[in-house]
Short mmCIF file of C-alpha atoms in Angstrom, two decimals:
data_model
loop_
_atom_site.label_atom_id
_atom_site.label_comp_id
_atom_site.label_asym_id
_atom_site.label_seq_id
_atom_site.Cartn_x
_atom_site.Cartn_y
_atom_site.Cartn_z
CA MET A 24 4.21 18.25 -16.35
CA THR A 25 7.73 17.55 -15.22
CA THR A 26 7.21 14.82 -12.82
CA LEU A 27 9.49 13.00 -10.57
CA GLN A 28 9.63 9.32 -11.34
CA VAL A 29 10.59 7.48 -8.26
CA SER A 30 9.40 4.31 -7.16
CA PRO A 31 7.01 4.42 -4.03
CA LYS A 32 9.63 2.29 -2.25
CA THR A 33 12.19 4.36 -3.07
CA ALA A 34 13.52 6.36 0.68
CA LEU A 35 12.98 9.81 -0.45
CA ASP A 36 14.59 11.37 2.87
CA GLY A 37 18.23 12.61 1.71
CA LEU A 38 17.41 12.31 -2.03
CA ASP A 39 18.56 15.66 -3.54
CA VAL A 40 17.34 15.29 -6.99
CA GLU A 41 15.48 16.89 -9.57
CA ILE A 42 14.28 16.44 -13.07
CA SER A 43 15.52 18.59 -15.82
CA PRO A 44 12.83 20.18 -17.69
CA LYS A 45 14.63 20.06 -21.12
CA THR A 46 15.82 16.40 -20.65
CA ASN A 47 13.15 14.99 -18.48
CA ARG A 48 15.71 13.34 -16.69
CA ILE A 49 16.58 13.33 -13.03
CA ASP A 50 19.76 15.33 -12.30
CA ALA A 51 21.96 15.98 -9.23
CA ASP A 52 21.18 19.28 -7.35
CA HIS A 53 23.49 22.05 -8.19
CA THR A 54 25.09 24.26 -5.63
CA ASP A 55 23.92 27.44 -7.68
CA LYS A 56 20.44 26.64 -7.06
CA PRO A 57 18.71 28.78 -4.23
CA PRO A 58 18.24 27.11 -1.11
CA ARG A 59 14.94 25.23 -0.78
CA ARG A 60 12.96 24.20 2.42
CA ASP A 61 12.64 20.85 3.82
CA LYS A 62 9.75 18.82 2.84
CA SER A 63 8.37 18.62 6.37
CA ALA A 64 8.28 22.61 6.13
CA TYR A 65 5.28 22.63 3.96
CA ASP A 66 1.45 22.46 4.65
CA PHE A 67 0.30 20.30 1.79
CA LYS A 68 -3.19 21.21 3.11
CA GLU A 69 -2.81 24.77 1.82
CA ARG A 70 -2.79 25.69 -2.23
CA ALA A 71 0.12 28.30 -1.51
CA ASP A 72 2.30 25.81 -0.09
CA VAL A 73 1.57 23.21 -2.65
CA ARG A 74 2.68 25.62 -5.39
CA SER A 75 5.86 26.44 -3.54
CA PHE A 76 6.65 23.14 -3.09
CA LEU A 77 6.62 22.71 -6.89
CA GLU A 78 8.38 25.78 -7.48
CA GLU A 79 11.00 25.02 -5.19
CA HIS A 80 11.66 21.16 -5.42
CA TYR A 81 10.38 20.71 -8.93
CA GLN A 82 11.48 23.93 -10.60
CA LEU A 83 8.15 24.66 -12.01
CA THR A 84 7.30 27.75 -13.63
CA ASN A 85 4.36 29.37 -15.28
CA PHE A 86 1.73 27.02 -14.05
CA ASN A 87 -1.91 27.37 -12.17
CA ILE A 88 -3.28 25.52 -9.50
CA GLU A 89 -6.70 25.01 -8.04
CA SER A 90 -8.38 23.30 -5.45
CA LEU A 91 -10.87 20.62 -6.36
CA LEU A 92 -14.09 20.36 -4.06
CA GLY A 93 -15.93 17.52 -3.62
CA GLY A 94 -13.93 14.96 -2.09
CA THR A 95 -14.03 13.61 1.51
CA ALA A 96 -10.73 12.36 2.49
CA ASN A 97 -7.89 14.25 0.69
CA TYR A 98 -6.84 17.75 -0.40
CA VAL A 99 -6.76 17.70 -3.79
CA TYR A 100 -5.50 20.13 -6.93
CA ARG A 101 -5.37 20.54 -10.28
CA VAL A 102 -1.99 21.79 -11.91
CA THR A 103 -1.95 23.48 -15.36
CA GLU A 104 0.94 24.12 -17.21
CA ASN A 105 0.12 27.68 -18.85
CA ASP A 106 2.42 27.00 -22.08
CA THR A 107 1.09 23.34 -22.94
CA GLU A 108 -2.12 23.48 -21.06
CA ALA A 109 -1.15 19.85 -19.74
CA THR A 110 -2.52 19.12 -16.62
CA ARG A 111 -1.88 16.62 -13.36
CA ILE A 112 -3.74 16.11 -10.29
CA ILE A 113 -1.91 16.23 -6.81
CA LYS A 114 -3.56 14.43 -3.93
CA HIS A 115 -2.08 14.79 -0.15
CA ALA A 116 -3.37 12.50 2.36
CA ALA A 117 -3.30 14.19 5.96
CA PRO A 118 -4.28 12.33 9.26
CA GLN A 119 -7.72 13.81 9.19
CA LEU A 120 -10.23 14.20 6.56
CA ALA A 121 -10.14 17.14 4.28
CA SER A 122 -14.05 17.48 4.85
CA ASN A 123 -14.01 16.72 8.67
CA HIS A 124 -11.10 17.50 10.86
CA SER A 125 -12.52 15.73 13.85
CA PHE A 126 -12.38 12.31 11.92
CA SER A 127 -8.90 10.73 11.47
CA LEU A 128 -7.76 8.45 9.35
CA SER A 129 -4.42 6.81 8.91
CA PRO A 130 -2.49 8.63 6.00
CA GLU A 131 -0.77 5.34 5.28
CA ARG A 132 -3.93 5.01 3.03
CA MET A 133 -2.36 6.69 0.24
CA ASP A 134 0.79 4.38 0.30
CA PHE A 135 -1.91 1.57 -1.01
CA GLU A 136 -3.36 3.66 -3.42
CA ALA A 137 0.16 4.52 -4.68
CA ASP A 138 1.37 0.92 -5.05
CA MET A 139 -1.89 -0.23 -6.66
CA LEU A 140 -1.76 2.73 -9.62
CA MET A 141 1.80 2.21 -10.03
CA LYS A 142 1.14 -1.67 -10.67
CA ARG A 143 -1.96 -0.79 -12.86
CA SER A 144 0.08 1.59 -14.98
CA GLU A 145 2.74 -0.88 -15.80
CA ASP A 146 -0.10 -3.59 -16.50
CA LYS A 147 -0.31 -4.34 -20.12
CA GLY A 148 -4.03 -5.43 -19.71
CA GLU A 149 -4.94 -1.87 -19.10
CA CYS A 150 -5.30 0.81 -21.80
CA HIS A 151 -3.01 3.66 -21.64
CA CYS A 152 -4.20 5.69 -24.54
CA SER A 153 -4.83 8.56 -22.96
CA THR A 154 -1.16 8.93 -22.01
CA VAL A 155 -0.02 8.96 -25.41
CA GLN A 156 1.23 12.08 -26.86
CA GLY A 157 -1.61 13.92 -28.96
CA PHE A 158 -4.42 12.38 -27.03
CA ASN A 159 -7.54 14.72 -27.08
CA THR A 160 -11.07 13.66 -26.58
CA SER A 161 -11.64 13.52 -30.34
CA THR A 162 -9.63 10.24 -30.56
CA ILE A 163 -12.05 8.27 -28.40
CA GLU A 164 -13.16 5.54 -30.73
CA LYS A 165 -15.22 3.50 -28.25
CA THR A 166 -16.32 3.50 -24.85
CA HIS A 167 -13.77 1.95 -22.27
CA VAL A 168 -12.45 1.79 -18.76
CA HIS A 169 -8.81 2.25 -17.20
CA THR A 170 -7.11 3.14 -13.89
CA ALA A 171 -5.93 6.53 -13.55
CA HIS A 172 -2.48 6.59 -14.57
CA PHE A 173 0.48 7.07 -12.03
CA GLU A 174 2.67 9.83 -12.36
CA SER A 175 4.91 10.24 -9.00
CA TYR A 176 4.60 9.64 -5.44
CA GLU A 177 6.56 11.16 -2.43
CA ARG A 178 5.78 8.52 0.35
CA ASP A 179 7.45 10.50 3.14
CA ILE A 180 4.86 13.46 2.61
CA LYS A 181 2.01 11.74 1.34
CA LEU A 182 1.69 13.55 -2.29
CA LEU A 183 0.84 11.84 -5.14
CA CYS A 184 0.76 13.10 -8.69
CA ILE A 185 -1.92 11.22 -10.95
CA GLU A 186 -3.29 11.62 -14.67
CA ASP A 187 -6.41 14.15 -14.90
CA GLY A 188 -9.18 11.95 -15.67
CA GLY A 189 -11.56 15.16 -16.25
CA ASN A 190 -13.93 17.58 -14.58
CA LYS A 191 -17.19 15.33 -14.58
CA ASN A 192 -17.89 12.14 -12.69
CA LEU A 193 -20.43 9.44 -13.80
CA LYS A 194 -22.92 10.44 -11.17
CA ASP A 195 -23.24 13.97 -12.23
CA ALA A 196 -22.92 12.92 -15.89
CA TYR A 197 -25.44 10.48 -15.98
CA LYS A 198 -28.55 12.65 -16.47
CA ASP A 199 -26.98 13.68 -19.57
CA LEU A 200 -26.51 10.65 -21.30
CA SER A 201 -28.79 8.55 -23.45
CA PRO A 202 -30.09 5.40 -22.79
CA ALA A 203 -27.58 3.43 -25.12
CA GLU A 204 -24.66 5.29 -23.39
CA ILE A 205 -25.56 4.17 -20.13
CA GLN A 206 -25.87 0.70 -21.18
CA ASP A 207 -22.46 0.92 -22.94
CA ILE A 208 -21.12 2.43 -19.88
CA GLY A 209 -22.63 -0.02 -17.55
CA THR A 210 -21.19 -3.11 -19.64
CA GLU A 211 -17.81 -1.72 -19.87
CA LEU A 212 -17.53 -1.09 -16.12
CA GLY A 213 -18.95 -4.35 -15.51
CA LYS A 214 -16.31 -6.18 -17.58
CA TRP A 215 -13.51 -4.07 -16.12
CA LEU A 216 -14.27 -4.85 -12.56
CA ALA A 217 -14.80 -8.41 -13.07
CA ASN A 218 -11.31 -8.58 -14.71
CA LEU A 219 -9.66 -6.51 -11.64
CA HIS A 220 -11.30 -8.81 -9.10
CA SER A 221 -10.40 -12.11 -11.13
CA ARG A 222 -6.80 -11.47 -12.60
CA THR A 223 -5.31 -8.79 -10.34
CA PRO A 224 -2.45 -10.42 -8.16
CA LEU A 225 -3.21 -10.25 -4.44
CA SER A 226 0.73 -8.98 -4.26
CA ASN A 227 -0.50 -5.58 -5.75
CA VAL A 228 -1.73 -4.93 -2.41
CA SER A 229 0.18 -7.02 -0.18
CA GLY A 230 3.58 -6.52 -1.61
CA ALA A 231 6.37 -8.91 -0.42
CA GLU A 232 4.50 -9.14 2.73
CA SER A 233 1.67 -12.20 2.07
CA GLY A 234 -0.61 -11.17 5.19
CA ARG A 235 -0.47 -7.48 4.61
CA ASN A 236 -3.80 -5.70 4.13
CA ASN A 237 -4.89 -2.05 3.97
CA SER A 238 -6.58 -1.88 7.34
CA THR A 239 -8.28 1.29 6.60
CA GLY A 240 -9.92 -0.42 3.64
CA VAL A 241 -11.14 -3.07 5.64
CA ALA A 242 -12.52 -0.77 8.34
CA ILE A 243 -14.30 1.50 5.78
CA ALA A 244 -15.76 -1.70 4.16
CA GLY A 245 -17.19 -2.63 7.52
CA TYR A 246 -18.96 0.70 8.14
CA ILE A 247 -22.33 0.15 7.11
CA TYR A 248 -22.76 -3.04 8.94
CA LYS A 249 -21.68 -1.57 12.13
CA ASN A 250 -24.01 1.07 11.68
CA LEU A 251 -27.04 -0.81 10.44
CA ILE A 252 -28.65 -1.73 13.75
CA GLY A 253 -28.21 1.82 14.62
CA THR A 254 -29.90 3.48 11.59
CA VAL A 255 -32.77 1.10 11.85
CA LYS A 256 -33.13 2.02 15.78
CA MET A 257 -32.92 5.51 14.84
CA PHE A 258 -36.04 5.10 12.03
CA CYS A 259 -37.77 3.10 14.88
CA ASP A 260 -37.56 5.99 17.09
CA ALA A 261 -38.99 8.17 14.25
CA VAL A 262 -42.02 5.86 13.98
CA GLY A 263 -42.26 5.75 17.72
CA ALA A 264 -42.16 9.61 17.95
CA GLY A 265 -44.55 9.76 14.75
CA THR A 266 -41.95 11.92 12.78
CA LEU A 267 -41.39 9.21 10.13
CA SER A 268 -44.15 10.68 7.37
CA ASN A 269 -43.31 7.50 5.04
CA LYS A 270 -45.87 4.88 6.02
CA ALA A 271 -44.53 2.17 3.97
CA LEU A 272 -41.34 2.55 5.88
CA ALA A 273 -42.98 2.99 9.34
CA ASP A 274 -44.87 -0.21 8.79
CA HIS A 275 -42.04 -2.22 7.64
CA LEU A 276 -40.09 -0.63 10.70
CA GLN A 277 -42.66 -1.45 13.31
CA PRO A 278 -41.64 -5.18 14.11
CA TYR A 279 -37.92 -3.88 14.56
CA SER A 280 -39.27 -2.08 17.46
CA ASP A 281 -39.29 -5.61 19.19
CA PRO A 282 -35.94 -6.10 21.17
CA GLU A 283 -35.69 -9.91 20.28
CA LYS A 284 -36.12 -9.47 16.33
CA LEU A 285 -34.17 -6.48 16.30
CA GLY A 286 -31.49 -8.99 17.92
CA ARG A 287 -31.66 -11.65 15.92
CA LEU A 288 -31.07 -9.34 13.07
CA SER A 289 -27.63 -7.99 14.96
CA LYS A 290 -26.77 -11.51 15.08
CA ARG A 291 -27.04 -12.30 11.59
CA ILE A 292 -25.68 -9.28 10.32
CA ASP A 293 -22.43 -9.63 12.57
CA LYS A 294 -21.94 -13.16 11.50
CA HIS A 295 -22.09 -12.02 7.73
CA ALA A 296 -20.18 -9.08 8.46
CA ASP A 297 -17.26 -11.14 9.60
CA ASP A 298 -17.68 -13.76 7.11
CA VAL A 299 -17.70 -10.93 4.15
CA ILE A 300 -15.15 -8.24 5.60
CA GLY A 301 -13.19 -10.18 8.21
CA SER A 302 -12.51 -13.34 6.95
CA THR A 303 -12.36 -13.44 3.07
CA ARG A 304 -9.28 -12.82 1.02
CA LYS A 305 -10.29 -13.58 -2.42
CA SER A 306 -9.63 -10.80 -4.46
CA VAL A 307 -8.11 -7.36 -4.85
CA CYS A 308 -10.96 -4.93 -4.44
CA HIS A 309 -11.01 -1.44 -5.19
CA GLY A 310 -12.81 -0.26 -2.02
CA ASP A 311 -14.62 2.59 -3.06
CA PHE A 312 -16.22 1.48 -6.43
CA TRP A 313 -19.29 3.71 -7.28
CA PRO A 314 -20.01 6.27 -10.30
CA GLY A 315 -18.60 9.38 -8.24
CA ASN A 316 -15.34 7.72 -8.61
CA ILE A 317 -15.53 7.25 -12.41
CA LEU A 318 -14.49 10.45 -14.42
CA LEU A 319 -15.58 10.62 -17.94
CA ARG A 320 -13.79 12.36 -20.92
CA SER A 321 -15.78 12.42 -23.74
CA ASN A 322 -16.07 12.08 -27.67
CA THR A 323 -19.43 14.02 -28.08
CA ALA A 324 -19.50 13.38 -32.12
CA SER A 325 -19.45 9.48 -31.52
CA LYS A 326 -20.93 9.49 -27.87
CA SER A 327 -17.70 7.41 -26.87
CA HIS A 328 -16.08 7.76 -23.39
CA ILE A 329 -13.16 7.06 -21.53
CA LEU A 330 -13.98 6.08 -18.29
CA THR A 331 -11.08 6.81 -15.37
CA VAL A 332 -11.36 5.06 -12.26
CA VAL A 333 -10.01 7.16 -9.31
CA ASP A 334 -9.59 7.07 -5.41
CA TRP A 335 -7.98 3.95 -4.85
CA GLU A 336 -6.95 4.34 -1.23
CA LEU A 337 -9.19 1.94 0.25
CA ALA A 338 -7.81 -0.80 -2.11
CA ARG A 339 -7.63 -3.92 -0.09
CA ILE A 340 -7.72 -7.89 -0.61
CA GLY A 341 -11.21 -9.10 0.16
CA ASN A 342 -14.58 -10.17 -1.13
CA SER A 343 -15.46 -8.82 -4.43
CA ALA A 344 -19.09 -8.92 -3.53
CA THR A 345 -18.58 -5.64 -1.74
CA ASP A 346 -17.44 -3.92 -4.52
CA ILE A 347 -20.24 -5.13 -6.60
CA GLY A 348 -22.98 -4.43 -3.77
CA GLN A 349 -21.70 -0.92 -3.49
CA PHE A 350 -21.86 0.06 -7.28
CA ALA A 351 -24.88 -1.54 -7.82
CA ALA A 352 -26.74 0.17 -4.87
CA GLU A 353 -25.66 3.55 -6.15
CA ALA A 354 -26.57 2.71 -9.85
CA MET A 355 -30.02 1.74 -8.85
CA ILE A 356 -30.32 5.09 -7.06
CA LEU A 357 -29.26 6.93 -10.21
CA ASP A 358 -31.65 4.70 -12.07
CA LEU A 359 -34.64 5.44 -9.86
CA VAL A 360 -33.75 9.25 -9.73
CA ASN A 361 -33.69 9.44 -13.38
CA ASN A 362 -36.61 7.51 -14.03
CA ASN A 363 -34.60 4.87 -15.90
CA HIS A 364 -36.30 1.28 -15.84
CA HIS A 365 -34.68 -1.07 -13.90
CA GLU A 366 -33.75 -3.62 -16.78
CA GLU A 367 -32.51 -0.82 -19.03
CA GLY A 368 -30.60 1.05 -16.27
CA LEU A 369 -26.57 1.48 -15.21
CA CYS A 370 -27.17 -1.13 -12.59
CA ALA A 371 -28.65 -3.97 -14.77
CA ALA A 372 -26.15 -3.36 -17.79
CA PHE A 373 -23.20 -3.51 -15.01
CA MET A 374 -24.56 -6.82 -13.33
CA ARG A 375 -25.03 -8.15 -16.89
CA ALA A 376 -21.63 -7.67 -17.89
CA TYR A 377 -19.88 -8.73 -14.67
CA PHE A 378 -21.71 -12.20 -14.75
CA LYS A 379 -21.08 -12.68 -18.44
CA THR A 380 -17.29 -11.75 -17.87
CA SER A 381 -16.45 -13.86 -14.27
CA ALA A 382 -19.70 -15.43 -12.39
CA VAL A 383 -18.86 -18.52 -14.37
CA ASP A 384 -15.44 -18.43 -12.42
CA ILE A 385 -17.17 -18.36 -9.14
CA GLY A 386 -16.89 -22.23 -8.82
CA SER A 387 -19.68 -24.59 -7.88
CA LYS A 388 -23.51 -23.35 -7.90
CA GLU A 389 -23.53 -23.66 -4.47
CA SER A 390 -20.71 -21.01 -4.28
CA LEU A 391 -22.37 -18.96 -7.07
CA TYR A 392 -25.68 -18.73 -4.82
CA ALA A 393 -23.72 -17.87 -1.68
CA TRP A 394 -21.61 -15.19 -3.36
CA MET A 395 -25.03 -13.88 -5.02
CA THR A 396 -26.27 -13.67 -1.25
CA GLN A 397 -23.24 -11.62 -0.14
CA ILE A 398 -23.78 -9.51 -3.39
CA ALA A 399 -27.45 -8.61 -2.32
CA ILE A 400 -26.71 -8.42 1.48
CA HIS A 401 -24.13 -5.71 0.89
CA TYR A 402 -26.52 -3.84 -1.65
CA ALA A 403 -29.29 -3.82 0.76
CA VAL A 404 -27.17 -2.37 3.81
CA HIS A 405 -25.75 0.16 1.53
CA LEU A 406 -29.36 1.44 0.55
CA ILE A 407 -30.34 1.42 4.31
CA VAL A 408 -27.29 3.03 5.82
CA TRP A 409 -26.07 5.77 3.47
CA PRO A 410 -28.78 7.58 1.47
CA HIS A 411 -30.43 9.34 4.66
CA ARG A 412 -26.85 10.66 5.95
CA LYS A 413 -26.14 14.21 4.94
CA VAL A 414 -22.82 13.44 3.15
CA HIS A 415 -24.90 11.46 0.70
CA TRP A 416 -26.02 12.89 -2.64
CA ALA A 417 -29.50 11.15 -2.74
CA PRO A 418 -32.49 13.04 -2.47
CA LYS A 419 -33.74 12.96 1.07
CA GLU A 420 -37.09 12.44 0.18
CA GLU A 421 -36.10 9.44 -1.73
CA SER A 422 -34.00 7.89 1.36
CA ALA A 423 -36.91 6.39 3.34
CA THR A 424 -38.07 4.72 -0.12
CA LEU A 425 -34.52 3.33 -0.68
CA ALA A 426 -34.15 2.13 2.92
CA VAL A 427 -37.79 0.30 2.79
CA HIS A 428 -36.50 -1.58 -0.39
CA GLY A 429 -33.17 -2.24 1.60
CA LEU A 430 -34.66 -3.93 4.23
CA SER A 431 -37.10 -6.05 1.85
CA VAL A 432 -34.11 -7.17 0.22
CA LEU A 433 -32.34 -7.88 3.54
CA GLU A 434 -34.87 -10.02 5.20
CA ASN A 435 -35.47 -12.13 1.90
CA ALA A 436 -31.94 -12.87 1.53
CA PHE A 437 -31.74 -14.07 5.34
CA SER A 438 -34.83 -15.99 4.83
CA THR A 439 -34.98 -19.72 4.40
CA ALA A 440 -37.05 -19.23 1.01
CA PRO A 441 -35.25 -16.27 -0.74
CA ASP A 442 -36.72 -15.06 -3.92
CA ILE A 443 -34.12 -13.82 -5.70
CA LYS A 444 -36.56 -11.93 -8.21
CA THR A 445 -37.31 -9.21 -5.41
CA TRP A 446 -33.70 -8.52 -5.26
CA THR A 447 -33.43 -5.75 -7.61
CA VAL A 448 -29.82 -5.76 -7.65
CA PHE A 449 -30.07 -8.83 -10.21
CA SER A 450 -32.73 -7.39 -12.74
CA GLY A 451 -32.10 -8.09 -16.36
CA LEU A 452 -29.94 -10.87 -15.54
CA ALA A 453 -29.69 -13.55 -18.11
CA GLY A 454 -30.80 -16.91 -17.01
CA LEU A 455 -32.18 -15.37 -14.16
CA GLU A 456 -35.58 -17.64 -13.93
CA ASP A 457 -32.97 -20.72 -14.27
CA ILE A 458 -30.80 -19.25 -11.08
CA VAL A 459 -34.05 -18.65 -9.23
CA SER A 460 -35.00 -22.17 -9.74
CA GLU A 461 -31.40 -23.78 -8.53
CA PHE A 462 -31.54 -21.12 -5.61
CA ARG A 463 -34.72 -22.36 -4.04
CA LEU A 464 -33.87 -25.77 -4.72
CA LYS A 465 -30.65 -25.32 -3.02
CA ARG A 466 -31.74 -23.46 0.14
CA GLY A 467 -35.19 -25.27 0.31
CA ASP A 468 -38.45 -23.90 1.30
CA GLY A 469 -39.72 -22.63 4.66
CA ALA A 470 -41.05 -19.54 6.59
CA ASP A 471 -38.68 -17.08 7.98
CA GLU A 472 -38.31 -17.21 11.73
#
């Protein structure tokens, strides 16, 4: 597809250019072209207006455009050239969520996504095999991960064009994958994320402004912490009303009916959230790293896959534990729903690879223990807050079980005598017994308050 290759930093107001379909070069507009509307005249929430924009501003012809469903924040379209069958994805960020117009979210979030994708597309450490002419799934020789390739961005109208990573995400594909494929995929994702956290310059987010960060990404990262106490209260109210059928969860929640105990949890989680979300600026984080944002294109003969990481609008400078904890929680739910044993599942394979790749770079053992605790807490809070919500994909009959487990991990992580072996986020981790011994020695023994 013909795309306007203009840097996101280029001011596009008043820029009157087009790409010649024959030369693929930007040429000056000619007076014999029919007049075109100003970009502000289009409503990019409407597929018909997106089509008109491509026809009038990019001179595209003979193409199909379809709206893609399933996302939450943006308006997403797939554009297919009829003569070549080449496809691209177009995304538009509006001031309100595409799925909920009553919820506002700054469209500036797409500026951060475009900047990240452009820099990742220029990164020689990234695989760019899918952009090579003649690529098709039969050429995939081994499973590997890459970032969706940047095509173009019109900053003033928040319209982003990127590589099409395929029709299926990892969440939906999981049930059709073999145990060996799941292990392979988890391993590659763990290595890829570790490299993102340890090797990506902070300037990929901040740009030339050292103090700049994605405020939307920071706010969304703190969402689960702000909603934890309210979620626990909701479950407690259900216990009191006798409407919670899960006895294990009811028994576990009963103590939190005590305002003092709930208050202590509130203070702890507020302090933890401030440390992890508000204060830490160590790594570039994806911000929404979960199986639903990983697309698969597969070579069915070799059982190999290209995994394309999409939806970077929450990318921020922050704490790597949040990316790890979120992915681990979602991977564990997939393992549970698909009856995949913890040590053989996606979560375990991912965690083993991440630790093997970069945990040794965390620093002292004391720093490692603190970081592991942050991972476990984020994992636990995610399991408590998200699965029971309508927007989450997890079977609702499993949400109580997940909340019980999340509370158990959270309580243990906050205790004076933590037992990492109860934190399923680290199941199957090589050397876990040694880590457990060191952890308990460092933290000390004693009863929880």
